[in-house]
Amino acid sequence: MRRVIPFACAVVVAWTLSFPVPAFAVNKDIERLEMQISSLQSQLADLQRSSEDTLREIKRLNESLADQSATMRRLVQDRRVQEESISAALKDVTDRMADLSERMQTAPAPAVTAPPMTAGPDGGPAGGPAAAPITPGQTVPAPGGANPQAPAPRELYTQAYADYARGNYDLAIQEYTDYLRNYPDTDLSDNAQYWIGECQYSKQKFTEAIAAWDELLRQYPSSDKLPDARFKKGMALEKLGRRSQALLEYRFVAERFPNSEAGRKAREKLNPR
């Protein structure tokens, strides 16, 4: 624009000089051209200022959007922690109620007078040796071979998930492993195995993540985490450059679990836009 304006002025001046016109008319034309040039320069300056203001506003909006996205991610993560904690708490209450019911059913019956014992052929009692009574306060083995000193299932699972959410992946893996060792058959055992894979994936240890999800498929084939595990296994395979195997996992999830969130994501992977 700045190069064009002087050129236009030169052309107009040359054109006007080619005709014999009065000097006052030439002066008026030059004055009019100068006014037009000044107006154009002013408009150009306004455009530049407007452009700078627009760029500043775009930068501010981008920063605001980034802050809002980070806040949203934190809220979603906190909600997931709360949901997992509530689920673990409900499961712990159910386990305690079942344990209490079992203890009530196996409690010793009121003492009754034993009938006289007859002598057996060898002179001993006809019946076999009496079972040893359970004394009050006797330690009862923990169900399922669990370590009696292990934390309660709810506390251990909730702590493991909280460490995962905070990015303490190694600690979370250890806690989930402890949970599975002490409580291998609860409703949250399959979840614990799934989150071990998520921790490994977050550490970019994709081979270890695949192994964790394969273990979930072997040990808990009816788990509700199966669609997510198969989909994330596909993503890990893709990270390792095994695209064809990843597509098989996506296709399996899309066909077997079409209405799940994992199924929707798998279809997007199979049909990228």
PDB file of C-alpha atoms in Angstrom:
ATOM      1  CA  MET A   1       0.000   0.000   0.000  1.00  0.00           C
ATOM      2  CA  ARG A   2       2.796   2.472   0.857  1.00  0.00           C
ATOM      3  CA  ARG A   3       4.509   1.810  -2.486  1.00  0.00           C
ATOM      4  CA  VAL A   4       1.307   2.132  -4.492  1.00  0.00           C
ATOM      5  CA  ILE A   5       0.272   5.523  -3.124  1.00  0.00           C
ATOM      6  CA  PRO A   6       3.431   7.453  -4.213  1.00  0.00           C
ATOM      7  CA  PHE A   7       3.250   5.826  -7.619  1.00  0.00           C
ATOM      8  CA  ALA A   8      -0.370   6.899  -8.017  1.00  0.00           C
ATOM      9  CA  CYS A   9       0.552  10.440  -7.048  1.00  0.00           C
ATOM     10  CA  ALA A  10       3.324  10.524  -9.618  1.00  0.00           C
ATOM     11  CA  VAL A  11       1.009   9.292 -12.348  1.00  0.00           C
ATOM     12  CA  VAL A  12      -1.658  11.848 -11.501  1.00  0.00           C
ATOM     13  CA  VAL A  13       0.883  14.680 -11.363  1.00  0.00           C
ATOM     14  CA  ALA A  14       2.399  13.652 -14.711  1.00  0.00           C
ATOM     15  CA  TRP A  15      -1.039  13.471 -16.263  1.00  0.00           C
ATOM     16  CA  THR A  16      -2.020  16.875 -15.018  1.00  0.00           C
ATOM     17  CA  LEU A  17       1.242  18.404 -16.250  1.00  0.00           C
ATOM     18  CA  SER A  18       0.596  17.097 -19.752  1.00  0.00           C
ATOM     19  CA  PHE A  19      -2.282  19.499 -20.161  1.00  0.00           C
ATOM     20  CA  PRO A  20      -2.059  23.216 -20.072  1.00  0.00           C
ATOM     21  CA  VAL A  21      -4.164  24.020 -17.053  1.00  0.00           C
ATOM     22  CA  PRO A  22      -4.089  27.015 -14.781  1.00  0.00           C
ATOM     23  CA  ALA A  23      -1.655  26.873 -11.877  1.00  0.00           C
ATOM     24  CA  PHE A  24      -4.399  27.307  -9.264  1.00  0.00           C
ATOM     25  CA  ALA A  25      -6.219  24.242 -10.656  1.00  0.00           C
ATOM     26  CA  VAL A  26      -3.058  22.163 -10.407  1.00  0.00           C
ATOM     27  CA  ASN A  27      -2.548  23.293  -6.857  1.00  0.00           C
ATOM     28  CA  LYS A  28      -6.098  22.326  -5.942  1.00  0.00           C
ATOM     29  CA  ASP A  29      -5.676  18.872  -7.519  1.00  0.00           C
ATOM     30  CA  ILE A  30      -2.443  18.316  -5.632  1.00  0.00           C
ATOM     31  CA  GLU A  31      -4.068  19.437  -2.408  1.00  0.00           C
ATOM     32  CA  ARG A  32      -6.974  17.055  -3.000  1.00  0.00           C
ATOM     33  CA  LEU A  33      -4.582  14.191  -3.685  1.00  0.00           C
ATOM     34  CA  GLU A  34      -2.642  14.932  -0.536  1.00  0.00           C
ATOM     35  CA  MET A  35      -5.866  14.826   1.445  1.00  0.00           C
ATOM     36  CA  GLN A  36      -6.788  11.468  -0.097  1.00  0.00           C
ATOM     37  CA  ILE A  37      -3.306  10.082   0.654  1.00  0.00           C
ATOM     38  CA  SER A  38      -3.558  11.277   4.239  1.00  0.00           C
ATOM     39  CA  SER A  39      -6.969   9.643   4.560  1.00  0.00           C
ATOM     40  CA  LEU A  40      -5.634   6.362   3.173  1.00  0.00           C
ATOM     41  CA  GLN A  41      -2.687   6.446   5.545  1.00  0.00           C
ATOM     42  CA  SER A  42      -5.030   7.038   8.462  1.00  0.00           C
ATOM     43  CA  GLN A  43      -7.238   4.136   7.385  1.00  0.00           C
ATOM     44  CA  LEU A  44      -4.173   1.913   7.076  1.00  0.00           C
ATOM     45  CA  ALA A  45      -3.063   2.836  10.589  1.00  0.00           C
ATOM     46  CA  ASP A  46      -6.559   2.075  11.911  1.00  0.00           C
ATOM     47  CA  LEU A  47      -6.485  -1.321  10.198  1.00  0.00           C
ATOM     48  CA  GLN A  48      -3.127  -2.107  11.746  1.00  0.00           C
ATOM     49  CA  ARG A  49      -4.345  -1.146  15.222  1.00  0.00           C
ATOM     50  CA  SER A  50      -7.517  -3.185  14.720  1.00  0.00           C
ATOM     51  CA  SER A  51      -5.468  -6.185  13.594  1.00  0.00           C
ATOM     52  CA  GLU A  52      -3.225  -5.950  16.663  1.00  0.00           C
ATOM     53  CA  ASP A  53      -6.270  -5.689  18.944  1.00  0.00           C
ATOM     54  CA  THR A  54      -7.808  -8.741  17.250  1.00  0.00           C
ATOM     55  CA  LEU A  55      -4.623 -10.767  17.709  1.00  0.00           C
ATOM     56  CA  ARG A  56      -4.461  -9.822  21.384  1.00  0.00           C
ATOM     57  CA  GLU A  57      -8.103 -10.840  21.854  1.00  0.00           C
ATOM     58  CA  ILE A  58      -7.501 -14.190  20.117  1.00  0.00           C
ATOM     59  CA  LYS A  59      -4.525 -14.845  22.384  1.00  0.00           C
ATOM     60  CA  ARG A  60      -6.580 -14.014  25.458  1.00  0.00           C
ATOM     61  CA  LEU A  61      -9.415 -16.303  24.339  1.00  0.00           C
ATOM     62  CA  ASN A  62      -6.971 -19.154  23.680  1.00  0.00           C
ATOM     63  CA  GLU A  63      -5.477 -18.771  27.154  1.00  0.00           C
ATOM     64  CA  SER A  64      -8.954 -18.694  28.693  1.00  0.00           C
ATOM     65  CA  LEU A  65      -9.966 -21.797  26.739  1.00  0.00           C
ATOM     66  CA  ALA A  66      -6.836 -23.624  27.883  1.00  0.00           C
ATOM     67  CA  ASP A  67      -7.589 -22.754  31.523  1.00  0.00           C
ATOM     68  CA  GLN A  68     -11.185 -23.935  31.171  1.00  0.00           C
ATOM     69  CA  SER A  69     -10.056 -27.193  29.545  1.00  0.00           C
ATOM     70  CA  ALA A  70      -7.601 -27.852  32.365  1.00  0.00           C
ATOM     71  CA  THR A  71     -10.299 -27.149  34.943  1.00  0.00           C
ATOM     72  CA  MET A  72     -12.716 -29.477  33.152  1.00  0.00           C
ATOM     73  CA  ARG A  73     -10.134 -32.256  33.071  1.00  0.00           C
ATOM     74  CA  ARG A  74      -9.524 -31.876  36.795  1.00  0.00           C
ATOM     75  CA  LEU A  75     -13.265 -31.968  37.516  1.00  0.00           C
ATOM     76  CA  VAL A  76     -13.728 -35.096  35.407  1.00  0.00           C
ATOM     77  CA  GLN A  77     -10.791 -36.774  37.126  1.00  0.00           C
ATOM     78  CA  ASP A  78     -12.116 -35.843  40.570  1.00  0.00           C
ATOM     79  CA  ARG A  79     -15.536 -37.193  39.664  1.00  0.00           C
ATOM     80  CA  ARG A  80     -14.043 -40.479  38.532  1.00  0.00           C
ATOM     81  CA  VAL A  81     -12.169 -40.755  41.831  1.00  0.00           C
ATOM     82  CA  GLN A  82     -15.394 -40.096  43.742  1.00  0.00           C
ATOM     83  CA  GLU A  83     -17.334 -42.663  41.709  1.00  0.00           C
ATOM     84  CA  GLU A  84     -14.673 -45.289  42.215  1.00  0.00           C
ATOM     85  CA  SER A  85     -14.545 -44.486  45.943  1.00  0.00           C
ATOM     86  CA  ILE A  86     -18.323 -44.771  46.294  1.00  0.00           C
ATOM     87  CA  SER A  87     -18.329 -48.061  44.397  1.00  0.00           C
ATOM     88  CA  ALA A  88     -15.554 -49.421  46.597  1.00  0.00           C
ATOM     89  CA  ALA A  89     -17.363 -48.261  49.738  1.00  0.00           C
ATOM     90  CA  LEU A  90     -20.601 -49.963  48.687  1.00  0.00           C
ATOM     91  CA  LYS A  91     -18.724 -53.142  47.876  1.00  0.00           C
ATOM     92  CA  ASP A  92     -16.990 -53.069  51.254  1.00  0.00           C
ATOM     93  CA  VAL A  93     -20.336 -52.685  53.055  1.00  0.00           C
ATOM     94  CA  THR A  94     -21.742 -55.618  51.075  1.00  0.00           C
ATOM     95  CA  ASP A  95     -18.724 -57.757  51.939  1.00  0.00           C
ATOM     96  CA  ARG A  96     -19.042 -56.925  55.623  1.00  0.00           C
ATOM     97  CA  MET A  97     -22.748 -57.759  55.633  1.00  0.00           C
ATOM     98  CA  ALA A  98     -22.065 -61.096  53.913  1.00  0.00           C
ATOM     99  CA  ASP A  99     -19.285 -61.861  56.394  1.00  0.00           C
ATOM    100  CA  LEU A 100     -21.552 -61.006  59.342  1.00  0.00           C
ATOM    101  CA  SER A 101     -24.316 -63.203  57.947  1.00  0.00           C
ATOM    102  CA  GLU A 102     -21.897 -66.101  57.525  1.00  0.00           C
ATOM    103  CA  ARG A 103     -20.621 -65.723  61.080  1.00  0.00           C
ATOM    104  CA  MET A 104     -24.160 -65.709  62.436  1.00  0.00           C
ATOM    105  CA  GLN A 105     -24.941 -68.893  60.532  1.00  0.00           C
ATOM    106  CA  THR A 106     -21.796 -70.654  61.742  1.00  0.00           C
ATOM    107  CA  ALA A 107     -22.037 -69.467  65.360  1.00  0.00           C
ATOM    108  CA  PRO A 108     -21.958 -72.383  67.872  1.00  0.00           C
ATOM    109  CA  ALA A 109     -25.361 -73.603  69.018  1.00  0.00           C
ATOM    110  CA  PRO A 110     -26.331 -73.343  72.705  1.00  0.00           C
ATOM    111  CA  ALA A 111     -24.724 -76.016  74.868  1.00  0.00           C
ATOM    112  CA  VAL A 112     -26.855 -79.109  75.470  1.00  0.00           C
ATOM    113  CA  THR A 113     -26.322 -82.085  77.763  1.00  0.00           C
ATOM    114  CA  ALA A 114     -24.501 -84.836  75.878  1.00  0.00           C
ATOM    115  CA  PRO A 115     -26.097 -88.286  75.978  1.00  0.00           C
ATOM    116  CA  PRO A 116     -24.224 -91.054  77.760  1.00  0.00           C
ATOM    117  CA  MET A 117     -21.477 -92.512  75.592  1.00  0.00           C
ATOM    118  CA  THR A 118     -21.478 -96.265  75.016  1.00  0.00           C
ATOM    119  CA  ALA A 119     -18.331 -98.240  74.871  1.00  0.00           C
ATOM    120  CA  GLY A 120     -17.069 -99.358  71.506  1.00  0.00           C
ATOM    121  CA  PRO A 121     -15.715-102.757  70.634  1.00  0.00           C
ATOM    122  CA  ASP A 122     -12.241-101.746  71.766  1.00  0.00           C
ATOM    123  CA  GLY A 123     -13.465-100.334  75.042  1.00  0.00           C
ATOM    124  CA  GLY A 124     -13.216 -96.744  73.856  1.00  0.00           C
ATOM    125  CA  PRO A 125     -16.039 -94.338  73.062  1.00  0.00           C
ATOM    126  CA  ALA A 126     -18.391 -95.449  70.315  1.00  0.00           C
ATOM    127  CA  GLY A 127     -18.116 -92.084  68.601  1.00  0.00           C
ATOM    128  CA  GLY A 128     -14.938 -90.642  67.181  1.00  0.00           C
ATOM    129  CA  PRO A 129     -12.911 -87.991  68.945  1.00  0.00           C
ATOM    130  CA  ALA A 130     -14.888 -84.872  69.637  1.00  0.00           C
ATOM    131  CA  ALA A 131     -14.142 -81.800  67.574  1.00  0.00           C
ATOM    132  CA  ALA A 132     -12.114 -79.176  69.349  1.00  0.00           C
ATOM    133  CA  PRO A 133     -14.349 -76.269  70.399  1.00  0.00           C
ATOM    134  CA  ILE A 134     -13.686 -72.762  69.139  1.00  0.00           C
ATOM    135  CA  THR A 135     -12.669 -70.639  72.068  1.00  0.00           C
ATOM    136  CA  PRO A 136     -13.866 -67.037  72.341  1.00  0.00           C
ATOM    137  CA  GLY A 137     -11.517 -64.564  70.618  1.00  0.00           C
ATOM    138  CA  GLN A 138      -9.968 -67.263  68.435  1.00  0.00           C
ATOM    139  CA  THR A 139      -8.664 -65.818  65.130  1.00  0.00           C
ATOM    140  CA  VAL A 140     -10.703 -66.922  62.115  1.00  0.00           C
ATOM    141  CA  PRO A 141      -8.713 -67.185  58.841  1.00  0.00           C
ATOM    142  CA  ALA A 142      -9.474 -64.375  56.382  1.00  0.00           C
ATOM    143  CA  PRO A 143     -11.691 -65.454  53.453  1.00  0.00           C
ATOM    144  CA  GLY A 144      -9.992 -66.270  50.175  1.00  0.00           C
ATOM    145  CA  GLY A 145      -6.548 -66.492  51.782  1.00  0.00           C
ATOM    146  CA  ALA A 146      -6.364 -62.725  52.293  1.00  0.00           C
ATOM    147  CA  ASN A 147      -3.703 -61.341  54.575  1.00  0.00           C
ATOM    148  CA  PRO A 148      -5.481 -60.467  57.860  1.00  0.00           C
ATOM    149  CA  GLN A 149      -3.129 -57.482  58.227  1.00  0.00           C
ATOM    150  CA  ALA A 150      -3.945 -56.097  54.775  1.00  0.00           C
ATOM    151  CA  PRO A 151      -5.939 -52.824  54.581  1.00  0.00           C
ATOM    152  CA  ALA A 152      -9.673 -53.060  53.985  1.00  0.00           C
ATOM    153  CA  PRO A 153     -10.606 -53.524  50.306  1.00  0.00           C
ATOM    154  CA  ARG A 154     -12.237 -50.111  50.062  1.00  0.00           C
ATOM    155  CA  GLU A 155      -9.238 -48.292  51.551  1.00  0.00           C
ATOM    156  CA  LEU A 156      -6.685 -50.115  49.408  1.00  0.00           C
ATOM    157  CA  TYR A 157      -8.606 -49.695  46.140  1.00  0.00           C
ATOM    158  CA  THR A 158      -9.474 -46.043  46.768  1.00  0.00           C
ATOM    159  CA  GLN A 159      -5.873 -45.192  47.638  1.00  0.00           C
ATOM    160  CA  ALA A 160      -4.628 -46.936  44.492  1.00  0.00           C
ATOM    161  CA  TYR A 161      -7.014 -45.005  42.263  1.00  0.00           C
ATOM    162  CA  ALA A 162      -6.162 -41.716  43.983  1.00  0.00           C
ATOM    163  CA  ASP A 163      -2.460 -42.325  43.300  1.00  0.00           C
ATOM    164  CA  TYR A 164      -3.253 -43.111  39.661  1.00  0.00           C
ATOM    165  CA  ALA A 165      -5.214 -39.871  39.335  1.00  0.00           C
ATOM    166  CA  ARG A 166      -2.282 -37.939  40.809  1.00  0.00           C
ATOM    167  CA  GLY A 167       0.147 -39.520  38.355  1.00  0.00           C
ATOM    168  CA  ASN A 168       1.882 -41.744  40.937  1.00  0.00           C
ATOM    169  CA  TYR A 169       1.734 -44.671  38.542  1.00  0.00           C
ATOM    170  CA  ASP A 170       4.373 -46.918  40.146  1.00  0.00           C
ATOM    171  CA  LEU A 171       2.763 -46.583  43.558  1.00  0.00           C
ATOM    172  CA  ALA A 172      -0.700 -47.194  42.097  1.00  0.00           C
ATOM    173  CA  ILE A 173       0.534 -50.356  40.329  1.00  0.00           C
ATOM    174  CA  GLN A 174       1.924 -51.658  43.621  1.00  0.00           C
ATOM    175  CA  GLU A 175      -1.333 -50.916  45.439  1.00  0.00           C
ATOM    176  CA  TYR A 176      -3.496 -52.520  42.762  1.00  0.00           C
ATOM    177  CA  THR A 177      -1.194 -55.558  42.829  1.00  0.00           C
ATOM    178  CA  ASP A 178      -1.574 -55.747  46.622  1.00  0.00           C
ATOM    179  CA  TYR A 179      -5.333 -55.543  46.196  1.00  0.00           C
ATOM    180  CA  LEU A 180      -5.360 -58.455  43.740  1.00  0.00           C
ATOM    181  CA  ARG A 181      -3.076 -60.524  45.955  1.00  0.00           C
ATOM    182  CA  ASN A 182      -5.319 -60.045  49.000  1.00  0.00           C
ATOM    183  CA  TYR A 183      -8.727 -59.738  47.320  1.00  0.00           C
ATOM    184  CA  PRO A 184      -8.620 -61.621  43.994  1.00  0.00           C
ATOM    185  CA  ASP A 185     -12.346 -62.396  43.789  1.00  0.00           C
ATOM    186  CA  THR A 186     -14.214 -59.202  44.634  1.00  0.00           C
ATOM    187  CA  ASP A 187     -16.363 -57.143  42.304  1.00  0.00           C
ATOM    188  CA  LEU A 188     -13.484 -54.675  41.974  1.00  0.00           C
ATOM    189  CA  SER A 189     -10.713 -57.172  41.289  1.00  0.00           C
ATOM    190  CA  ASP A 190     -11.187 -56.903  37.525  1.00  0.00           C
ATOM    191  CA  ASN A 191     -11.154 -53.115  37.826  1.00  0.00           C
ATOM    192  CA  ALA A 192      -7.856 -53.294  39.691  1.00  0.00           C
ATOM    193  CA  GLN A 193      -6.334 -55.417  36.926  1.00  0.00           C
ATOM    194  CA  TYR A 194      -7.631 -52.976  34.290  1.00  0.00           C
ATOM    195  CA  TRP A 195      -6.100 -49.956  36.027  1.00  0.00           C
ATOM    196  CA  ILE A 196      -2.717 -51.659  36.209  1.00  0.00           C
ATOM    197  CA  GLY A 197      -2.815 -51.590  32.404  1.00  0.00           C
ATOM    198  CA  GLU A 198      -3.837 -47.922  32.423  1.00  0.00           C
ATOM    199  CA  CYS A 199      -0.901 -47.082  34.696  1.00  0.00           C
ATOM    200  CA  GLN A 200       1.531 -48.876  32.377  1.00  0.00           C
ATOM    201  CA  TYR A 201       0.010 -47.133  29.343  1.00  0.00           C
ATOM    202  CA  SER A 202       0.393 -43.751  31.034  1.00  0.00           C
ATOM    203  CA  LYS A 203       4.064 -44.599  31.623  1.00  0.00           C
ATOM    204  CA  GLN A 204       4.302 -45.367  27.881  1.00  0.00           C
ATOM    205  CA  LYS A 205       5.168 -48.975  28.689  1.00  0.00           C
ATOM    206  CA  PHE A 206       2.834 -50.282  26.029  1.00  0.00           C
ATOM    207  CA  THR A 207       4.024 -53.906  26.049  1.00  0.00           C
ATOM    208  CA  GLU A 208       3.450 -54.130  29.813  1.00  0.00           C
ATOM    209  CA  ALA A 209       0.033 -52.495  29.415  1.00  0.00           C
ATOM    210  CA  ILE A 210      -0.978 -55.099  26.821  1.00  0.00           C
ATOM    211  CA  ALA A 211       0.163 -57.878  29.166  1.00  0.00           C
ATOM    212  CA  ALA A 212      -1.958 -56.422  31.999  1.00  0.00           C
ATOM    213  CA  TRP A 213      -5.073 -56.241  29.817  1.00  0.00           C
ATOM    214  CA  ASP A 214      -4.474 -59.766  28.490  1.00  0.00           C
ATOM    215  CA  GLU A 215      -4.365 -60.929  32.116  1.00  0.00           C
ATOM    216  CA  LEU A 216      -7.715 -59.221  32.689  1.00  0.00           C
ATOM    217  CA  LEU A 217      -9.191 -61.084  29.701  1.00  0.00           C
ATOM    218  CA  ARG A 218      -7.882 -64.403  31.020  1.00  0.00           C
ATOM    219  CA  GLN A 219      -8.819 -64.025  34.666  1.00  0.00           C
ATOM    220  CA  TYR A 220     -12.071 -62.070  34.322  1.00  0.00           C
ATOM    221  CA  PRO A 221     -13.621 -62.911  30.904  1.00  0.00           C
ATOM    222  CA  SER A 222     -17.055 -61.585  31.950  1.00  0.00           C
ATOM    223  CA  SER A 223     -15.743 -58.275  33.303  1.00  0.00           C
ATOM    224  CA  ASP A 224     -17.583 -55.093  32.366  1.00  0.00           C
ATOM    225  CA  LYS A 225     -14.134 -53.610  31.736  1.00  0.00           C
ATOM    226  CA  LEU A 226     -13.583 -55.906  28.747  1.00  0.00           C
ATOM    227  CA  PRO A 227     -14.644 -53.353  26.047  1.00  0.00           C
ATOM    228  CA  ASP A 228     -12.331 -50.685  27.477  1.00  0.00           C
ATOM    229  CA  ALA A 229      -9.490 -53.167  27.870  1.00  0.00           C
ATOM    230  CA  ARG A 230      -9.748 -54.389  24.262  1.00  0.00           C
ATOM    231  CA  PHE A 231      -9.959 -50.836  22.917  1.00  0.00           C
ATOM    232  CA  LYS A 232      -6.974 -49.616  24.947  1.00  0.00           C
ATOM    233  CA  LYS A 233      -5.063 -52.729  23.917  1.00  0.00           C
ATOM    234  CA  GLY A 234      -5.651 -51.649  20.320  1.00  0.00           C
ATOM    235  CA  MET A 235      -4.266 -48.200  21.079  1.00  0.00           C
ATOM    236  CA  ALA A 236      -1.185 -49.727  22.716  1.00  0.00           C
ATOM    237  CA  LEU A 237      -0.638 -51.967  19.694  1.00  0.00           C
ATOM    238  CA  GLU A 238      -0.895 -48.932  17.456  1.00  0.00           C
ATOM    239  CA  LYS A 239       1.713 -47.133  19.552  1.00  0.00           C
ATOM    240  CA  LEU A 240       4.018 -50.111  18.990  1.00  0.00           C
ATOM    241  CA  GLY A 241       3.496 -49.867  15.217  1.00  0.00           C
ATOM    242  CA  ARG A 242       1.327 -52.995  15.034  1.00  0.00           C
ATOM    243  CA  ARG A 243      -1.474 -51.304  13.126  1.00  0.00           C
ATOM    244  CA  SER A 244      -3.052 -54.449  11.651  1.00  0.00           C
ATOM    245  CA  GLN A 245      -3.421 -56.043  15.089  1.00  0.00           C
ATOM    246  CA  ALA A 246      -4.815 -52.805  16.480  1.00  0.00           C
ATOM    247  CA  LEU A 247      -7.501 -52.775  13.783  1.00  0.00           C
ATOM    248  CA  LEU A 248      -8.557 -56.285  14.800  1.00  0.00           C
ATOM    249  CA  GLU A 249      -9.070 -55.091  18.380  1.00  0.00           C
ATOM    250  CA  TYR A 250     -11.050 -52.027  17.236  1.00  0.00           C
ATOM    251  CA  ARG A 251     -13.230 -54.178  14.988  1.00  0.00           C
ATOM    252  CA  PHE A 252     -13.908 -56.649  17.808  1.00  0.00           C
ATOM    253  CA  VAL A 253     -15.017 -53.881  20.183  1.00  0.00           C
ATOM    254  CA  ALA A 254     -17.125 -52.104  17.541  1.00  0.00           C
ATOM    255  CA  GLU A 255     -18.959 -55.312  16.627  1.00  0.00           C
ATOM    256  CA  ARG A 256     -19.356 -56.898  20.067  1.00  0.00           C
ATOM    257  CA  PHE A 257     -20.044 -53.733  22.089  1.00  0.00           C
ATOM    258  CA  PRO A 258     -21.577 -51.269  19.608  1.00  0.00           C
ATOM    259  CA  ASN A 259     -23.507 -49.276  22.239  1.00  0.00           C
ATOM    260  CA  SER A 260     -20.614 -48.778  24.638  1.00  0.00           C
ATOM    261  CA  GLU A 261     -18.335 -45.750  24.794  1.00  0.00           C
ATOM    262  CA  ALA A 262     -15.444 -47.995  23.797  1.00  0.00           C
ATOM    263  CA  GLY A 263     -17.483 -49.170  20.794  1.00  0.00           C
ATOM    264  CA  ARG A 264     -18.043 -45.594  19.662  1.00  0.00           C
ATOM    265  CA  LYS A 265     -14.332 -44.803  19.941  1.00  0.00           C
ATOM    266  CA  ALA A 266     -13.458 -48.000  18.086  1.00  0.00           C
ATOM    267  CA  ARG A 267     -15.709 -46.996  15.174  1.00  0.00           C
ATOM    268  CA  GLU A 268     -13.941 -43.636  15.025  1.00  0.00           C
ATOM    269  CA  LYS A 269     -10.610 -45.442  14.831  1.00  0.00           C
ATOM    270  CA  LEU A 270     -11.897 -47.671  12.022  1.00  0.00           C
ATOM    271  CA  ASN A 271     -13.471 -44.783  10.096  1.00  0.00           C
ATOM    272  CA  PRO A 272     -11.335 -41.687  10.694  1.00  0.00           C
ATOM    273  CA  ARG A 273     -12.671 -38.478   9.250  1.00  0.00           C
TER     274      ARG A 273
END
